XYZ file of N, CA, C and O in Angstrom:
644
model
N -173.418 -28.053 -62.922
C -174.387 -27.337 -62.118
C -175.008 -28.310 -61.124
O -175.390 -29.401 -61.476
N -175.128 -27.812 -59.945
C -175.754 -28.636 -58.918
C -177.169 -28.154 -58.700
O -177.567 -27.099 -59.200
N -177.917 -28.894 -57.909
C -179.295 -28.524 -57.670
C -179.396 -27.206 -56.934
O -180.333 -26.452 -57.141
N -178.472 -26.846 -56.113
C -178.481 -25.564 -55.403
C -178.270 -24.405 -56.365
O -178.801 -23.322 -56.194
N -177.465 -24.665 -57.386
C -177.202 -23.624 -58.378
C -178.433 -23.331 -59.232
O -178.614 -22.219 -59.708
N -179.293 -24.286 -59.477
C -180.471 -24.092 -60.309
C -181.383 -23.044 -59.681
O -181.896 -22.154 -60.361
N -181.576 -23.119 -58.394
C -182.418 -22.133 -57.705
C -181.795 -20.742 -57.811
O -182.492 -19.743 -58.039
N -180.487 -20.695 -57.685
C -179.784 -19.402 -57.786
C -179.871 -18.852 -59.215
O -180.094 -17.663 -59.425
N -179.704 -19.711 -60.228
C -179.793 -19.312 -61.623
C -181.208 -18.840 -61.936
O -181.421 -17.834 -62.618
N -182.210 -19.566 -61.430
C -183.606 -19.182 -61.642
C -183.889 -17.817 -61.022
O -184.549 -16.968 -61.637
N -183.382 -17.584 -59.834
C -183.584 -16.285 -59.158
C -182.924 -15.165 -59.950
O -183.522 -14.111 -60.169
N -181.708 -15.376 -60.405
C -180.990 -14.364 -61.179
C -181.728 -14.084 -62.499
O -181.846 -12.940 -62.920
N -182.234 -15.137 -63.142
C -182.988 -14.986 -64.382
C -184.232 -14.123 -64.151
O -184.548 -13.226 -64.946
N -184.952 -14.357 -63.085
C -186.160 -13.589 -62.768
C -185.814 -12.114 -62.522
O -186.538 -11.221 -62.957
N -184.699 -11.870 -61.832
C -184.260 -10.483 -61.590
C -183.913 -9.782 -62.897
O -184.266 -8.620 -63.107
N -183.225 -10.489 -63.785
C -182.858 -9.910 -65.076
C -184.098 -9.607 -65.917
O -184.182 -8.562 -66.567
N -185.062 -10.504 -65.901
C -186.300 -10.294 -66.646
C -187.081 -9.099 -66.083
O -187.602 -8.274 -66.839
N -187.147 -9.004 -64.765
C -187.852 -7.879 -64.143
C -187.164 -6.568 -64.500
O -187.829 -5.555 -64.799
N -185.827 -6.577 -64.491
C -185.067 -5.373 -64.848
C -185.284 -5.016 -66.319
O -185.449 -3.838 -66.660
N -185.316 -6.006 -67.192
C -185.536 -5.753 -68.629
C -186.920 -5.164 -68.863
O -187.082 -4.235 -69.659
N -187.930 -5.698 -68.165
C -189.295 -5.172 -68.295
C -189.342 -3.733 -67.801
O -189.958 -2.863 -68.434
N -188.695 -3.480 -66.693
C -188.676 -2.122 -66.126
C -188.019 -1.144 -67.105
O -188.530 -0.050 -67.354
N -186.884 -1.527 -67.686
C -186.202 -0.656 -68.649
C -187.037 -0.443 -69.903
O -187.090 0.663 -70.446
N -187.708 -1.476 -70.360
C -188.556 -1.355 -71.552
C -189.699 -0.375 -71.286
O -190.036 0.448 -72.147
N -190.305 -0.438 -70.114
C -191.379 0.499 -69.765
C -190.861 1.932 -69.684
O -191.528 2.865 -70.146
N -189.681 2.115 -69.084
C -189.094 3.459 -68.993
C -188.773 4.003 -70.385
O -189.034 5.172 -70.668
N -188.215 3.151 -71.243
C -187.908 3.575 -72.612
C -189.180 3.972 -73.350
O -189.215 4.976 -74.062
N -190.234 3.160 -73.176
C -191.501 3.465 -73.829
C -192.083 4.771 -73.290
O -192.568 5.606 -74.055
N -192.022 4.966 -71.983
C -192.533 6.197 -71.374
C -191.751 7.407 -71.878
O -192.337 8.432 -72.243
N -190.432 7.296 -71.945
C -189.606 8.394 -72.457
C -189.917 8.678 -73.921
O -189.989 9.837 -74.335
N -190.123 7.626 -74.689
C -190.445 7.795 -76.104
C -191.789 8.501 -76.276
O -191.920 9.411 -77.096
N -192.779 8.077 -75.499
C -194.105 8.700 -75.578
C -194.035 10.154 -75.127
O -194.634 11.036 -75.746
N -193.287 10.420 -74.061
C -193.138 11.796 -73.563
C -192.466 12.677 -74.606
O -192.901 13.800 -74.854
N -191.421 12.150 -75.241
C -190.716 12.911 -76.269
C -191.640 13.177 -77.455
O -191.676 14.288 -78.001
N -192.403 12.174 -77.865
C -193.326 12.330 -78.984
C -194.408 13.356 -78.653
O -194.755 14.195 -79.486
N -194.921 13.316 -77.435
C -195.936 14.271 -77.009
C -195.367 15.693 -76.975
O -196.018 16.638 -77.429
N -194.148 15.846 -76.474
C -193.499 17.162 -76.449
C -193.317 17.705 -77.854
O -193.533 18.897 -78.097
N -192.938 16.835 -78.790
C -192.753 17.267 -80.177
C -194.088 17.695 -80.784
O -194.166 18.698 -81.484
N -195.157 16.951 -80.505
C -196.470 17.319 -81.033
C -196.929 18.655 -80.460
O -197.498 19.483 -81.180
N -196.689 18.872 -79.162
C -197.050 20.150 -78.554
C -196.261 21.288 -79.185
O -196.808 22.364 -79.452
N -194.972 21.079 -79.433
C -194.134 22.100 -80.063
C -194.623 22.399 -81.476
O -194.697 23.566 -81.885
N -194.990 21.352 -82.215
C -195.487 21.540 -83.582
C -196.813 22.301 -83.574
O -197.048 23.161 -84.428
N -197.680 21.990 -82.614
C -198.963 22.687 -82.505
C -198.748 24.159 -82.175
O -199.398 25.043 -82.745
N -197.808 24.431 -81.259
C -197.508 25.821 -80.898
C -196.929 26.564 -82.101
O -197.295 27.714 -82.362
N -196.048 25.924 -82.861
C -195.451 26.551 -84.042
C -196.522 26.866 -85.083
O -196.510 27.934 -85.699
N -197.470 25.948 -85.270
C -198.557 26.191 -86.219
C -199.409 27.373 -85.763
O -199.835 28.192 -86.574
N -199.632 27.477 -84.450
C -200.382 28.612 -83.908
C -199.659 29.930 -84.128
O -200.279 30.950 -84.447
N -198.343 29.908 -83.976
C -197.546 31.116 -84.208
C -197.630 31.513 -85.683
O -197.798 32.692 -86.009
N -197.538 30.534 -86.573
C -197.643 30.815 -88.014
C -199.012 31.417 -88.336
O -199.110 32.378 -89.105
N -200.070 30.863 -87.735
C -201.415 31.408 -87.957
C -201.521 32.842 -87.445
O -202.121 33.700 -88.090
N -200.927 33.118 -86.284
C -200.960 34.467 -85.709
C -200.207 35.450 -86.598
O -200.690 36.561 -86.849
N -199.043 35.053 -87.077
C -198.264 35.926 -87.961
C -199.056 36.192 -89.240
O -199.132 37.331 -89.709
N -199.661 35.147 -89.793
C -200.471 35.322 -90.998
C -201.608 36.302 -90.767
O -201.863 37.186 -91.585
N -202.289 36.177 -89.629
C -203.397 37.085 -89.311
C -202.910 38.516 -89.103
O -203.600 39.471 -89.471
N -201.730 38.674 -88.504
C -201.187 40.016 -88.253
C -200.818 40.737 -89.548
O -200.962 41.955 -89.646
N -200.328 39.998 -90.520
C -199.802 40.623 -91.732
C -200.804 40.723 -92.876
O -200.680 41.604 -93.722
N -201.766 39.834 -92.914
C -202.594 39.665 -94.105
C -203.624 40.766 -94.306
O -204.095 41.389 -93.363
N -203.989 40.940 -95.580
C -204.997 41.932 -95.937
C -206.411 41.410 -95.691
O -207.335 42.194 -95.525
N -206.575 40.077 -95.667
C -207.887 39.508 -95.372
C -207.705 38.070 -94.871
O -206.579 37.577 -94.768
N -208.825 37.405 -94.575
C -208.778 36.063 -93.993
C -208.118 35.058 -94.929
O -207.332 34.212 -94.499
N -208.447 35.122 -96.205
C -207.864 34.191 -97.169
C -206.354 34.370 -97.277
O -205.600 33.393 -97.330
N -205.925 35.614 -97.305
C -204.489 35.896 -97.369
C -203.798 35.399 -96.102
O -202.670 34.899 -96.159
N -204.465 35.510 -94.945
C -203.898 35.029 -93.684
C -203.651 33.527 -93.751
O -202.594 33.037 -93.317
N -204.590 32.783 -94.317
C -204.424 31.329 -94.452
C -203.276 30.989 -95.389
O -202.492 30.076 -95.119
N -203.161 31.735 -96.476
C -202.084 31.480 -97.442
C -200.721 31.773 -96.809
O -199.787 30.972 -96.923
N -200.616 32.901 -96.130
C -199.342 33.253 -95.480
C -198.976 32.196 -94.445
O -197.839 31.725 -94.400
N -199.939 31.813 -93.605
C -199.669 30.811 -92.569
C -199.193 29.504 -93.192
O -198.235 28.882 -92.706
N -199.841 29.082 -94.263
C -199.456 27.831 -94.918
C -198.044 27.930 -95.503
O -197.266 26.979 -95.431
N -197.705 29.085 -96.062
C -196.381 29.267 -96.660
C -195.264 29.320 -95.621
O -194.127 28.948 -95.917
N -195.566 29.767 -94.413
C -194.489 29.927 -93.416
C -194.478 28.833 -92.351
O -193.586 28.823 -91.509
N -195.413 27.902 -92.377
C -195.471 26.850 -91.344
C -194.145 26.092 -91.218
O -193.736 25.750 -90.119
N -193.467 25.840 -92.320
C -192.198 25.114 -92.270
C -191.040 25.996 -91.811
O -189.950 25.499 -91.553
N -191.289 27.306 -91.704
C -190.237 28.245 -91.307
C -190.373 28.694 -89.861
O -189.542 29.442 -89.360
N -191.432 28.254 -89.191
C -191.663 28.604 -87.787
C -191.511 27.331 -86.971
O -192.202 26.343 -87.205
N -190.609 27.337 -86.002
C -190.332 26.147 -85.195
C -190.354 26.507 -83.711
O -190.111 27.653 -83.328
N -190.641 25.487 -82.890
C -190.571 25.627 -81.441
C -189.749 24.453 -80.928
O -190.017 23.300 -81.275
N -188.749 24.744 -80.110
C -187.913 23.696 -79.537
C -188.740 22.913 -78.523
O -189.270 23.504 -77.584
N -188.861 21.588 -78.664
C -189.708 20.817 -77.754
C -189.186 20.762 -76.322
O -189.961 20.533 -75.400
N -187.904 21.004 -76.130
C -187.341 20.949 -74.781
C -187.402 22.300 -74.080
O -187.770 22.391 -72.914
N -187.032 23.374 -74.803
C -186.994 24.703 -74.177
C -188.276 25.491 -74.411
O -188.510 26.497 -73.761
N -189.094 25.057 -75.376
C -190.355 25.731 -75.753
C -190.120 27.129 -76.307
O -191.022 27.945 -76.317
N -188.903 27.394 -76.787
C -188.604 28.696 -77.381
C -188.845 28.628 -78.885
O -188.517 27.635 -79.532
N -189.420 29.723 -79.413
C -189.683 29.768 -80.841
C -188.441 30.252 -81.581
O -187.662 31.044 -81.054
N -188.244 29.722 -82.777
C -187.182 30.194 -83.655
C -187.681 30.111 -85.087
O -188.690 29.468 -85.369
N -186.977 30.806 -85.966
C -187.464 30.966 -87.328
C -186.383 30.578 -88.325
O -185.193 30.703 -88.043
N -186.825 30.117 -89.500
C -185.912 29.696 -90.555
C -186.094 30.590 -91.772
O -187.191 31.104 -92.012
N -185.010 30.734 -92.549
C -185.146 31.483 -93.799
C -185.725 30.549 -94.868
O -186.024 29.384 -94.595
N -185.889 31.053 -96.066
C -186.523 30.282 -97.136
C -185.752 29.015 -97.479
O -186.337 28.032 -97.943
N -184.442 28.996 -97.226
C -183.647 27.804 -97.532
C -183.539 26.849 -96.345
O -182.893 25.811 -96.455
N -184.161 27.189 -95.214
C -184.174 26.289 -94.067
C -183.101 26.545 -93.031
O -182.976 25.784 -92.074
N -182.321 27.593 -93.193
C -181.286 27.928 -92.204
C -181.891 28.757 -91.085
O -182.751 29.606 -91.323
N -181.412 28.522 -89.876
C -181.940 29.240 -88.719
C -181.578 30.722 -88.789
O -180.488 31.089 -89.223
N -182.521 31.552 -88.375
C -182.318 32.998 -88.321
C -182.189 33.429 -86.866
O -182.795 32.830 -85.984
N -181.433 34.466 -86.624
C -181.325 34.988 -85.259
C -182.186 36.245 -85.157
O -181.676 37.353 -85.021
N -183.508 36.035 -85.253
C -184.463 37.137 -85.176
C -185.601 36.749 -84.240
O -185.857 35.566 -84.013
N -186.274 37.763 -83.702
C -187.467 37.491 -82.909
C -188.690 37.521 -83.823
O -188.565 37.713 -85.033
N -189.875 37.359 -83.240
C -191.089 37.254 -84.053
C -191.351 38.522 -84.860
O -191.664 38.458 -86.046
N -191.223 39.698 -84.239
C -191.518 40.938 -84.967
C -190.504 41.171 -86.091
O -190.861 41.654 -87.170
N -189.257 40.809 -85.871
C -188.250 40.942 -86.929
C -188.537 39.956 -88.068
O -188.345 40.279 -89.242
N -189.014 38.758 -87.719
C -189.381 37.778 -88.744
C -190.548 38.303 -89.570
O -190.538 38.197 -90.796
N -191.546 38.896 -88.902
C -192.687 39.477 -89.617
C -192.220 40.571 -90.573
O -192.675 40.647 -91.715
N -191.299 41.423 -90.110
C -190.781 42.497 -90.960
C -190.060 41.914 -92.178
O -190.182 42.437 -93.292
N -189.328 40.811 -91.980
C -188.635 40.170 -93.095
C -189.642 39.640 -94.114
O -189.432 39.750 -95.319
N -190.737 39.067 -93.622
C -191.735 38.506 -94.528
C -192.366 39.583 -95.401
O -192.643 39.344 -96.581
N -192.598 40.761 -94.829
C -193.242 41.828 -95.602
C -192.353 42.300 -96.750
O -192.859 42.870 -97.712
N -191.055 42.036 -96.672
C -190.133 42.454 -97.726
C -189.946 41.382 -98.797
O -189.380 41.656 -99.844
N -190.415 40.154 -98.527
C -190.266 39.086 -99.515
C -191.306 39.255 -100.622
O -192.475 39.506 -100.353
N -190.871 39.087 -101.858
C -191.747 39.351 -103.007
C -192.973 38.445 -103.049
O -194.044 38.876 -103.477
N -192.864 37.208 -102.592
C -194.021 36.309 -102.684
C -195.154 36.698 -101.746
O -196.285 36.257 -101.929
N -194.868 37.531 -100.756
C -195.907 37.975 -99.830
C -196.429 39.378 -100.168
O -197.354 39.856 -99.528
N -195.833 40.025 -101.142
C -196.131 41.420 -101.456
C -197.624 41.694 -101.620
O -198.139 42.686 -101.121
N -198.344 40.833 -102.313
C -199.768 41.076 -102.576
C -200.674 40.564 -101.457
O -201.885 40.762 -101.516
N -200.082 39.921 -100.461
C -200.877 39.336 -99.383
C -200.851 40.154 -98.098
O -201.728 40.001 -97.254
N -199.830 41.016 -97.949
C -199.682 41.744 -96.686
C -200.284 43.137 -96.769
O -200.414 43.721 -97.848
N -200.643 43.641 -95.589
C -201.207 44.982 -95.494
C -200.149 45.998 -95.889
O -198.967 45.821 -95.618
N -200.609 47.091 -96.480
C -199.693 48.166 -96.840
C -199.284 48.910 -95.579
O -200.055 49.028 -94.634
N -198.083 49.440 -95.584
C -197.616 50.241 -94.458
C -198.357 51.573 -94.459
O -198.582 52.169 -95.514
N -198.724 52.036 -93.281
C -199.444 53.299 -93.166
C -198.441 54.441 -93.162
O -197.463 54.421 -92.429
N -198.688 55.459 -93.997
C -197.827 56.629 -94.032
C -198.104 57.458 -92.792
O -199.242 57.814 -92.517
N -197.059 57.765 -92.064
C -197.260 58.539 -90.847
C -196.465 59.830 -90.842
O -196.383 60.516 -89.841
N -195.831 60.154 -91.965
C -195.073 61.406 -92.047
C -195.325 62.024 -93.411
O -195.969 61.429 -94.256
N -194.803 63.184 -93.634
C -194.961 63.835 -94.930
C -196.406 64.224 -95.153
O -197.093 64.665 -94.255
N -196.893 63.997 -96.356
C -198.250 64.408 -96.679
C -199.303 63.500 -96.063
O -200.479 63.802 -96.138
N -198.887 62.364 -95.468
C -199.841 61.510 -94.781
C -200.407 62.197 -93.554
O -201.546 61.994 -93.187
N -199.635 63.030 -92.926
C -200.015 63.884 -91.807
C -200.611 63.158 -90.614
O -201.339 63.743 -89.841
N -200.315 61.860 -90.435
C -200.785 61.193 -89.220
C -200.040 61.742 -88.011
O -200.575 61.832 -86.932
N -198.792 62.087 -88.199
C -198.007 62.636 -87.105
C -197.876 64.149 -87.240
O -196.965 64.748 -86.703
N -198.754 64.747 -87.985
C -198.677 66.194 -88.167
C -197.892 66.537 -89.409
O -197.272 65.690 -90.030
N -197.930 67.792 -89.789
C -197.223 68.236 -90.979
C -195.756 68.414 -90.639
O -195.402 69.142 -89.720
N -194.910 67.725 -91.371
C -193.469 67.872 -91.133
C -192.790 68.563 -92.305
O -191.623 68.385 -92.540
N -193.540 69.318 -93.060
C -192.956 70.046 -94.177
C -193.002 69.274 -95.469
O -192.537 69.750 -96.487
N -193.579 68.060 -95.470
C -193.635 67.262 -96.683
C -194.719 67.730 -97.627
O -194.711 67.401 -98.799
N -195.653 68.496 -97.165
C -196.755 68.958 -98.014
C -196.531 70.389 -98.430
O -195.429 70.915 -98.408
N -197.589 71.047 -98.813
C -197.510 72.450 -99.225
C -197.163 73.315 -98.020
O -197.514 72.990 -96.893
N -196.480 74.431 -98.257
C -196.125 75.296 -97.128
C -197.376 75.952 -96.531
O -198.365 76.172 -97.211
N -197.266 76.240 -95.283
C -198.382 76.883 -94.590
C -198.549 78.316 -95.101
O -197.575 79.045 -95.280
N -199.798 78.710 -95.380
C -200.049 80.068 -95.885
C -200.685 80.944 -94.822
O -201.052 82.075 -95.097
N -200.835 80.408 -93.630
C -201.472 81.186 -92.564
C -200.529 82.286 -92.098
O -199.380 82.038 -91.763
N -201.013 83.517 -92.137
C -200.227 84.648 -91.656
C -201.092 85.380 -90.644
O -201.992 86.121 -91.016
N -200.852 85.146 -89.427
C -201.627 85.848 -88.413
C -202.712 84.980 -87.820
O -202.879 83.817 -88.170
N -203.512 85.596 -86.953
C -204.522 84.893 -86.197
C -205.900 85.200 -86.759
O -206.451 86.274 -86.546
N -206.490 84.237 -87.496
C -207.825 84.433 -88.043
C -208.912 84.183 -87.004
O -210.061 84.503 -87.221
N -208.557 83.638 -85.873
C -209.550 83.338 -84.850
C -209.502 84.318 -83.687
O -210.202 84.143 -82.706
N -208.699 85.351 -83.783
C -208.564 86.300 -82.674
C -209.667 87.357 -82.701
O -210.744 87.175 -83.272
N -209.376 88.515 -82.103
C -210.371 89.599 -82.094
C -210.415 90.254 -83.473
O -209.680 89.900 -84.393
N -211.271 91.271 -83.636
C -211.501 91.895 -84.943
C -210.214 92.486 -85.523
O -209.936 92.342 -86.723
N -209.407 93.136 -84.691
C -208.157 93.743 -85.174
C -207.184 92.674 -85.670
O -206.532 92.843 -86.705
N -207.098 91.565 -84.937
C -206.192 90.492 -85.335
C -206.653 89.857 -86.640
O -205.836 89.537 -87.513
N -207.956 89.661 -86.797
C -208.475 89.082 -88.040
C -208.215 90.010 -89.222
O -207.818 89.577 -90.295
N -208.457 91.332 -89.022
C -208.238 92.306 -90.087
C -206.769 92.299 -90.496
O -206.442 92.308 -91.693
N -205.869 92.285 -89.513
C -204.439 92.265 -89.802
C -204.048 90.978 -90.523
O -203.238 91.002 -91.459
N -204.636 89.836 -90.120
C -204.315 88.549 -90.752
C -204.786 88.538 -92.196
O -204.058 88.076 -93.090
N -205.977 89.028 -92.457
C -206.504 89.064 -93.825
C -205.662 89.999 -94.685
O -205.319 89.679 -95.830
N -205.287 91.152 -94.126
C -204.464 92.104 -94.869
C -203.113 91.484 -95.219
O -202.605 91.636 -96.328
N -202.536 90.758 -94.271
C -201.242 90.129 -94.516
C -201.352 89.010 -95.545
O -200.502 88.849 -96.407
N -202.438 88.260 -95.461
C -202.616 87.121 -96.361
C -202.802 87.579 -97.808
O -202.267 86.954 -98.726
N -203.545 88.628 -98.021
C -203.843 89.090 -99.376
C -203.037 90.334 -99.781
O -203.359 90.972 -100.757
N -202.002 90.617 -99.015
C -201.140 91.755 -99.291
C -201.923 93.058 -99.429
O -201.727 93.841 -100.361
N -202.883 93.301 -98.541
C -203.697 94.511 -98.542
C -203.029 95.550 -97.655
O -202.319 95.206 -96.699
N -203.278 96.818 -97.926
C -202.726 97.843 -97.028
C -203.450 97.777 -95.692
O -204.639 97.495 -95.616
N -202.745 98.069 -94.648
C -203.322 97.972 -93.307
C -204.061 99.210 -92.928
O -203.868 100.299 -93.177
């Protein structure tokens, strides 16, 4: 090595060091960004679990229990920010949130924690009488004029007209 080469070697060394520092900073920035994205995804997943628990539960305590039981089954992809759900064994499910909620209501461990389904047909009569209850005994118009009421009463009690 000659004296001219030392200056060149020193310059090359400084360039390599600057490049190494630059790459280390970029790697650290990427690592921090990835870690932050994962934390945001985990926070969003926990919020989804809390929301599902609140939607299904019979009371506040049950909502907390449901949320705690399903936190490991609710995930959010840190890159796409899309939510996905896992079954009890940890395998991914191809369901949306409402389908996942419906699945949870059928699992035996949640049976005593979830709200009962509201009857909307049959004798529940939320959607009207669909023949599930007693047959209608109304014969005629009890709210009409005097002749219509008389005819309705006669028909109802099998009286002569």
